[in-house]
Tab-separated table of C-alpha atoms in Angstrom:
chain	number	residue	atom	x	y	z
A	1	MET	CA	1.006	9.144	5.136
A	2	SER	CA	3.506	7.247	2.182
A	3	SER	CA	4.216	4.671	4.654
A	4	THR	CA	0.405	3.563	5.804
A	5	ALA	CA	-0.808	4.704	2.591
A	6	PRO	CA	-1.050	0.917	1.872
A	7	TRP	CA	-2.246	-0.723	4.999
A	8	VAL	CA	-5.097	2.821	4.466
A	9	LEU	CA	-5.781	1.350	1.548
A	10	ASP	CA	-5.498	-2.596	2.580
A	11	VAL	CA	-8.440	-1.173	4.646
A	12	ALA	CA	-10.339	0.995	2.708
A	13	LEU	CA	-10.785	-1.901	0.051
A	14	GLY	CA	-11.215	-4.853	2.606
A	15	LEU	CA	-14.842	-1.936	4.690
A	16	ALA	CA	-15.962	-1.827	0.743
A	17	HIS	CA	-15.792	-5.356	0.400
A	18	LEU	CA	-17.528	-6.096	4.051
A	19	HIS	CA	-20.053	-3.288	2.173
A	20	GLU	CA	-21.123	-4.646	-1.187
A	21	LYS	CA	-22.202	-7.937	0.855
A	22	SER	CA	-24.244	-6.051	2.799
A	23	VAL	CA	-21.761	-6.481	6.215
A	24	VAL	CA	-21.654	-3.698	8.821
A	25	HIS	CA	-18.570	-3.943	11.149
A	26	GLY	CA	-19.599	-1.924	13.750
A	27	ASP	CA	-16.595	-1.439	15.405
A	28	LEU	CA	-13.883	-0.394	12.800
A	29	LYS	CA	-11.030	0.819	15.887
A	30	ALA	CA	-7.218	1.023	14.668
A	31	ASP	CA	-7.288	-2.058	17.430
A	32	ASN	CA	-9.537	-3.670	15.275
A	33	ILE	CA	-6.872	-3.646	12.515
A	34	LEU	CA	-3.819	-6.434	12.487
A	35	ILE	CA	-1.085	-6.286	10.045
A	36	THR	CA	0.147	-9.741	8.944
A	37	PRO	CA	4.544	-10.398	8.581
A	38	SER	CA	4.131	-9.307	4.892
A	39	LEU	CA	2.893	-5.795	6.151
A	40	ARG	CA	-1.012	-6.377	5.222
A	41	ALA	CA	-3.887	-4.399	6.507
A	42	CYS	CA	-6.305	-7.568	7.882
A	43	ILE	CA	-9.775	-6.251	9.006
A	44	ALA	CA	-10.304	-8.576	12.644
A	45	ASP	CA	-13.304	-8.560	15.500
A	46	PHE	CA	-16.730	-8.978	13.905
A	47	GLY	CA	-18.385	-9.120	17.051
A	48	LEU	CA	-20.733	-6.481	16.428
A	49	SER	CA	-20.809	-7.002	13.334
A	50	SER	CA	-25.037	-7.113	11.358
A	51	ILE	CA	-26.095	-6.987	8.222
A	52	ILE	CA	-28.263	-5.144	6.610
A	53	THR	CA	-31.279	-6.217	6.340
A	54	SER	CA	-33.566	-2.977	4.466
A	55	CYS	CA	-33.282	-0.071	2.581
A	56	SER	CA	-34.956	3.429	1.903
A	57	SER	CA	-32.516	5.918	-0.030
A	58	LEU	CA	-30.095	6.124	1.662
A	59	ARG	CA	-30.691	5.321	5.143
A	60	PHE	CA	-30.016	1.519	5.721
A	61	THR	CA	-30.820	-0.507	9.040
A	62	ASN	CA	-29.085	-3.956	10.608
A	63	SER	CA	-29.876	-6.973	11.682
A	64	SER	CA	-29.617	-6.637	15.251
A	65	GLN	CA	-27.983	-3.965	17.116
A	66	LYS	CA	-28.950	-0.276	17.633
A	67	GLN	CA	-25.218	1.027	18.230
A	68	GLY	CA	-22.464	-0.137	19.772
A	69	GLY	CA	-18.424	-0.337	18.892
A	70	THR	CA	-16.401	2.226	20.504
A	71	ILE	CA	-17.845	5.536	21.097
A	72	ARG	CA	-14.440	7.340	20.213
A	73	TYR	CA	-14.933	6.191	16.871
A	74	GLN	CA	-18.307	6.243	16.768
A	75	ALA	CA	-20.497	9.045	14.352
A	76	PRO	CA	-22.152	11.329	15.814
A	77	GLU	CA	-24.946	9.971	14.608
A	78	LEU	CA	-24.956	7.118	17.257
A	79	HIS	CA	-24.826	8.760	20.144
A	80	ARG	CA	-28.518	10.366	19.418
A	81	GLY	CA	-29.542	6.796	19.311
A	82	GLY	CA	-29.477	6.058	15.244
A	83	ASP	CA	-28.512	2.697	13.574
A	84	ASN	CA	-24.486	1.821	13.168
A	85	ASN	CA	-24.511	1.079	9.114
A	86	LEU	CA	-22.190	1.626	6.181
A	87	ARG	CA	-21.935	4.836	7.114
A	88	SER	CA	-21.047	5.069	11.003
A	89	ASP	CA	-18.488	2.358	9.350
A	90	ILE	CA	-17.068	5.206	6.746
A	91	TYR	CA	-16.756	7.706	9.745
A	92	ALA	CA	-15.025	4.860	11.991
A	93	PHE	CA	-12.591	4.034	9.085
A	94	ALA	CA	-11.491	7.746	8.716
A	95	CYS	CA	-10.819	8.294	12.803
A	96	VAL	CA	-8.555	5.595	12.579
A	97	VAL	CA	-6.966	7.413	9.048
A	98	TYR	CA	-6.811	10.758	11.260
A	99	GLU	CA	-5.939	9.297	14.314
A	100	VAL	CA	-2.616	6.898	12.528
A	101	GLN	CA	-1.409	10.405	10.937
A	102	LEU	CA	-0.852	11.981	13.958
A	103	PHE	CA	-0.155	9.045	15.875
A	104	PRO	CA	2.249	7.468	13.978
A	105	LEU	CA	3.836	3.654	14.752
């Protein structure tokens, strides 16, 4: 993981920043992570992103859609009709990390 660790950290910090601002990306996947010339990772494509509008304990809802994004990165609850939320972004992030470890660049 040593060669991908900086990218993983960049994406984790970027996702944390989005979540601090109440933004759910909604389609985090390897194709939506861009590597800059200085080898920093940036999250891109906010076409399915949404703002969290309500919170009750650990349940989050968003303002726009029930679900969206790339099926292979979707949390299981989205396949059962759940909402995109902070936890589904984290699940997608874990899928990206797993994929990068299996298929390094």
